[in-house]
Amino acid sequence: MTAASALLVSASVWWGTAAAQLGAEETPTPAPERRMTIDTVTPGIGGFLAFFALALAAWLLFRSMTKHVRRVDHNARMQDAAAQDAAGAGAGAAEPDATPDDLGAGDRGRGRHGPAGGSGPAAP
């Protein structure tokens, strides 16, 4: 036997042994159950995207709600001022000495807590 043929025989034996070992390592039926732990189970990118979309939707809803609440508050203040003007017009005919501040017309245009922004009543 020559060196080349001996090398060829040893290579084919090795190859056959490697192929037999690969074939022998088949996955058992049924597949082994994987253990789920805090380290192996993570939300991943899908969980992040879902949470981000939820947070974005909540932020947009809160912003819209704030705008609508401010609009309702503003409309209520305007209706109160119109009611005071209407009541003041009727009282103004009965009291000729009444000034616009006495009738409440002077409070329009001031801040919510008077001209200085304090929490006390607005000064006349």
Coordinates of N, CA and C in Angstrom, one line a residue:
M1 N 0.8 -1.1 0.0 CA 0.0 0.0 0.0 C 0.9 1.2 0.0
T2 N 0.6 2.1 -0.8 CA 1.4 3.3 -0.9 C 0.9 4.4 0.1
A3 N 1.7 5.4 0.2 CA 1.4 6.5 1.2 C 0.1 7.2 0.8
A4 N -0.1 7.4 -0.5 CA -1.3 8.1 -0.9 C -2.6 7.3 -0.7
S5 N -2.5 6.0 -0.9 CA -3.7 5.2 -0.7 C -4.0 5.0 0.8
A6 N -2.9 5.0 1.6 CA -3.1 4.9 3.0 C -3.8 6.2 3.5
L7 N -3.3 7.3 3.0 CA -3.9 8.6 3.4 C -5.4 8.7 3.0
L8 N -5.7 8.1 1.8 CA -7.0 8.1 1.3 C -7.9 7.2 2.1
V9 N -7.4 6.1 2.5 CA -8.2 5.2 3.4 C -8.4 5.8 4.7
S10 N -7.4 6.4 5.3 CA -7.6 7.0 6.6 C -8.6 8.2 6.6
A11 N -8.5 9.0 5.5 CA -9.5 10.1 5.3 C -10.9 9.6 5.1
S12 N -11.1 8.5 4.4 CA -12.5 8.0 4.2 C -13.0 7.4 5.5
V13 N -12.1 6.8 6.3 CA -12.5 6.2 7.6 C -12.9 7.4 8.5
W14 N -12.1 8.4 8.5 CA -12.4 9.6 9.4 C -13.7 10.2 8.9
W15 N -13.9 10.4 7.6 CA -15.1 11.0 7.1 C -16.3 10.1 7.4
G16 N -16.2 8.8 7.3 CA -17.3 7.9 7.6 C -17.7 8.0 9.1
T17 N -16.6 8.1 10.0 CA -16.9 8.2 11.4 C -17.6 9.5 11.7
A18 N -17.1 10.6 11.1 CA -17.7 11.9 11.3 C -19.2 12.0 10.9
A19 N -19.4 11.3 9.7 CA -20.8 11.3 9.2 C -21.7 10.4 10.1
A20 N -21.1 9.4 10.7 CA -21.9 8.5 11.6 C -22.2 9.3 12.9
Q21 N -21.3 10.0 13.3 CA -21.5 10.8 14.5 C -22.5 11.9 14.3
L22 N -22.5 12.5 13.2 CA -23.5 13.6 12.9 C -24.9 13.0 12.7
G23 N -25.0 11.8 12.1 CA -26.3 11.2 12.0 C -26.8 10.6 13.3
A24 N -25.9 10.3 14.2 CA -26.3 9.8 15.5 C -26.8 10.9 16.4
E25 N -26.5 12.1 16.2 CA -26.9 13.2 17.0 C -28.2 13.9 16.5
E26 N -29.1 13.1 16.2 CA -30.4 13.6 15.8 C -31.2 14.2 17.0
T27 N -32.1 15.1 16.7 CA -32.9 15.7 17.7 C -33.9 14.6 18.2
P28 N -33.9 14.4 19.5 CA -34.9 13.4 20.0 C -36.3 13.9 19.8
T29 N -37.2 12.9 19.6 CA -38.6 13.2 19.4 C -39.3 12.9 20.7
P30 N -40.0 13.7 21.3 CA -40.2 15.1 21.2 C -39.0 15.9 21.6
A31 N -39.0 17.2 21.2 CA -37.9 18.1 21.5 C -37.8 18.3 23.0
P32 N -36.7 18.5 23.6 CA -36.6 18.8 25.0 C -37.2 20.1 25.3
E33 N -37.8 20.2 26.4 CA -38.5 21.4 26.8 C -37.5 22.4 27.4
R34 N -37.6 23.7 26.9 CA -36.6 24.7 27.3 C -37.2 25.3 28.6
R35 N -36.3 25.6 29.5 CA -36.7 26.2 30.8 C -36.8 27.7 30.6
M36 N -37.9 28.3 31.0 CA -38.1 29.7 30.9 C -37.7 30.3 32.2
T37 N -36.8 31.3 32.2 CA -36.4 32.0 33.3 C -36.4 33.5 33.0
I38 N -36.2 34.3 34.0 CA -36.2 35.8 33.8 C -35.1 36.2 32.8
D39 N -34.0 35.4 32.7 CA -32.9 35.7 31.8 C -33.2 35.2 30.4
T40 N -34.0 34.2 30.2 CA -34.3 33.8 28.8 C -35.5 34.4 28.2
V41 N -36.4 34.9 29.0 CA -37.6 35.5 28.5 C -37.5 37.0 28.6
T42 N -37.5 37.7 27.5 CA -37.5 39.2 27.4 C -38.5 39.7 26.4
P43 N -39.0 40.9 26.6 CA -40.0 41.4 25.6 C -39.4 41.7 24.3
G44 N -38.1 42.0 24.2 CA -37.5 42.3 22.9 C -37.9 43.6 22.3
I45 N -37.7 43.7 21.0 CA -38.0 44.9 20.2 C -39.5 45.0 20.1
G46 N -40.2 43.9 19.9 CA -41.7 44.0 19.8 C -42.3 44.6 21.0
G47 N -41.9 44.2 22.2 CA -42.4 44.7 23.4 C -42.1 46.2 23.6
F48 N -40.9 46.6 23.2 CA -40.5 48.0 23.3 C -41.4 48.8 22.3
L49 N -41.6 48.4 21.1 CA -42.4 49.1 20.2 C -43.8 49.2 20.6
A50 N -44.4 48.2 21.2 CA -45.7 48.2 21.7 C -45.9 49.2 22.8
F51 N -44.9 49.2 23.8 CA -44.9 50.1 24.9 C -44.8 51.5 24.4
F52 N -43.9 51.8 23.5 CA -43.7 53.1 23.0 C -44.9 53.6 22.3
A53 N -45.6 52.8 21.5 CA -46.8 53.2 20.8 C -47.9 53.5 21.8
L54 N -48.0 52.7 22.9 CA -49.0 53.0 23.9 C -48.7 54.3 24.7
A55 N -47.4 54.5 25.0 CA -47.1 55.8 25.7 C -47.3 57.0 24.8
L56 N -47.0 56.9 23.5 CA -47.3 58.0 22.5 C -48.8 58.3 22.4
A57 N -49.6 57.2 22.3 CA -51.1 57.4 22.3 C -51.6 58.1 23.5
A58 N -51.1 57.6 24.7 CA -51.5 58.2 26.0 C -51.1 59.7 26.0
W59 N -49.9 60.0 25.6 CA -49.5 61.4 25.6 C -50.4 62.3 24.7
L60 N -50.7 61.8 23.5 CA -51.5 62.5 22.6 C -53.0 62.7 23.2
L61 N -53.5 61.7 23.8 CA -54.8 61.8 24.4 C -54.8 62.8 25.6
F62 N -53.8 62.8 26.4 CA -53.7 63.7 27.5 C -53.6 65.2 27.0
R63 N -52.8 65.3 26.0 CA -52.7 66.7 25.4 C -54.0 67.2 24.9
S64 N -54.7 66.3 24.2 CA -56.0 66.7 23.6 C -57.0 67.0 24.7
M65 N -57.0 66.2 25.8 CA -57.9 66.4 26.9 C -57.6 67.7 27.6
T66 N -56.3 68.1 27.8 CA -56.0 69.3 28.4 C -56.5 70.5 27.5
K67 N -56.4 70.4 26.2 CA -56.9 71.5 25.3 C -58.4 71.6 25.5
H68 N -59.1 70.5 25.5 CA -60.5 70.6 25.6 C -61.0 71.1 26.9
V69 N -60.3 70.7 28.0 CA -60.7 71.2 29.3 C -60.5 72.7 29.4
R70 N -59.4 73.2 28.9 CA -59.1 74.6 28.9 C -60.2 75.4 28.1
R71 N -60.6 74.8 26.9 CA -61.6 75.4 26.1 C -63.0 75.5 26.9
V72 N -63.3 74.4 27.6 CA -64.6 74.4 28.3 C -64.5 75.4 29.4
D73 N -63.4 75.5 30.1 CA -63.2 76.5 31.2 C -63.3 77.9 30.7
H74 N -62.7 78.1 29.6 CA -62.7 79.5 28.9 C -64.2 79.8 28.5
N75 N -64.9 78.9 27.9 CA -66.3 79.1 27.5 C -67.2 79.4 28.8
A76 N -66.9 78.7 29.8 CA -67.7 78.9 31.1 C -67.4 80.3 31.6
R77 N -66.2 80.7 31.6 CA -65.9 82.1 32.1 C -66.5 83.1 31.2
M78 N -66.6 82.9 29.9 CA -67.2 83.9 29.0 C -68.7 83.9 29.2
Q79 N -69.3 82.8 29.5 CA -70.8 82.7 29.7 C -71.1 83.4 31.0
D80 N -70.2 83.2 32.1 CA -70.4 83.9 33.3 C -70.3 85.4 33.2
A81 N -69.3 85.8 32.4 CA -69.2 87.3 32.2 C -70.3 87.9 31.4
A82 N -70.9 87.1 30.4 CA -72.0 87.6 29.7 C -73.3 87.6 30.6
A83 N -73.4 86.7 31.5 CA -74.5 86.7 32.4 C -74.4 87.9 33.4
Q84 N -73.2 88.1 33.8 CA -73.0 89.3 34.7 C -73.3 90.6 34.0
D85 N -72.9 90.7 32.7 CA -73.1 91.9 31.9 C -74.6 92.1 31.8
A86 N -75.4 91.0 31.5 CA -76.8 91.1 31.3 C -77.5 91.5 32.6
A87 N -77.0 90.9 33.7 CA -77.6 91.3 35.0 C -77.2 92.7 35.4
G88 N -76.0 93.1 35.0 CA -75.5 94.4 35.3 C -76.3 95.5 34.5
A89 N -76.6 95.1 33.3 CA -77.4 96.1 32.5 C -78.8 96.3 33.1
G90 N -79.4 95.3 33.6 CA -80.7 95.5 34.3 C -80.5 96.2 35.6
A91 N -79.4 95.9 36.3 CA -79.2 96.6 37.6 C -78.7 98.1 37.3
G92 N -78.0 98.3 36.2 CA -77.5 99.6 35.9 C -78.6 100.6 35.6
A93 N -79.8 100.2 35.2 CA -80.9 101.0 34.9 C -81.5 101.5 36.2
A94 N -81.5 100.5 37.2 CA -82.1 100.8 38.5 C -81.1 101.7 39.4
E95 N -79.8 101.5 39.2 CA -78.8 102.3 40.0 C -78.0 103.1 39.0
P96 N -78.3 104.4 38.9 CA -77.5 105.2 37.9 C -76.1 105.5 38.4
D97 N -75.8 105.3 39.7 CA -74.4 105.6 40.2 C -73.5 104.4 40.1
A98 N -73.9 103.3 39.6 CA -73.1 102.1 39.5 C -72.0 102.2 38.5
T99 N -70.8 101.8 38.8 CA -69.7 101.9 37.9 C -69.5 100.5 37.2
P100 N -68.7 100.4 36.1 CA -68.5 99.1 35.5 C -67.9 98.1 36.4
D101 N -67.0 98.6 37.3 CA -66.3 97.6 38.2 C -67.3 97.0 39.2
D102 N -68.3 97.8 39.6 CA -69.3 97.4 40.5 C -70.2 96.3 39.9
L103 N -70.3 96.4 38.6 CA -71.2 95.4 37.9 C -70.4 94.2 37.5
G104 N -69.1 94.1 37.7 CA -68.3 92.9 37.3 C -67.8 93.0 35.9
A105 N -68.0 94.1 35.1 CA -67.5 94.2 33.8 C -66.0 94.4 33.8
G106 N -65.4 94.9 34.9 CA -64.0 95.2 34.9 C -63.2 93.9 35.1
D107 N -63.8 92.8 35.5 CA -63.0 91.6 35.7 C -62.6 90.9 34.4
R108 N -63.3 91.2 33.3 CA -63.0 90.5 32.1 C -61.6 91.0 31.6
G109 N -60.9 90.1 31.1 CA -59.5 90.4 30.6 C -58.4 90.2 31.6
R110 N -58.8 90.1 32.8 CA -57.8 89.9 33.9 C -57.6 88.4 34.0
G111 N -56.5 88.1 34.7 CA -56.2 86.7 34.9 C -57.2 86.0 35.7
R112 N -57.0 84.7 35.9 CA -58.0 83.9 36.7 C -58.1 84.4 38.1
H113 N -57.0 84.9 38.7 CA -57.0 85.3 40.1 C -56.7 86.8 40.2
G114 N -57.2 87.5 39.3 CA -57.1 89.0 39.4 C -55.9 89.5 38.6
P115 N -55.6 90.7 38.6 CA -54.6 91.3 37.8 C -53.2 90.9 38.2
A116 N -52.9 90.7 39.5 CA -51.5 90.3 39.9 C -51.3 88.8 39.9
G117 N -52.3 88.0 39.7 CA -52.2 86.6 39.6 C -52.2 86.0 41.0
G118 N -52.6 86.8 42.0 CA -52.7 86.2 43.4 C -53.9 85.4 43.6
S119 N -54.1 84.8 44.8 CA -55.2 83.9 45.0 C -56.4 84.7 45.6
G120 N -56.2 85.9 46.0 CA -57.3 86.7 46.6 C -58.2 87.3 45.6
P121 N -59.3 87.9 46.0 CA -60.2 88.6 45.1 C -59.6 89.7 44.3
A122 N -60.0 90.0 43.1 CA -59.5 91.1 42.3 C -59.8 92.4 42.9
A123 N -58.9 93.3 42.9 CA -59.2 94.7 43.5 C -60.0 95.5 42.5
P124 N -60.9 96.3 42.9 CA -61.7 97.1 42.0 C -60.9 98.2 41.3

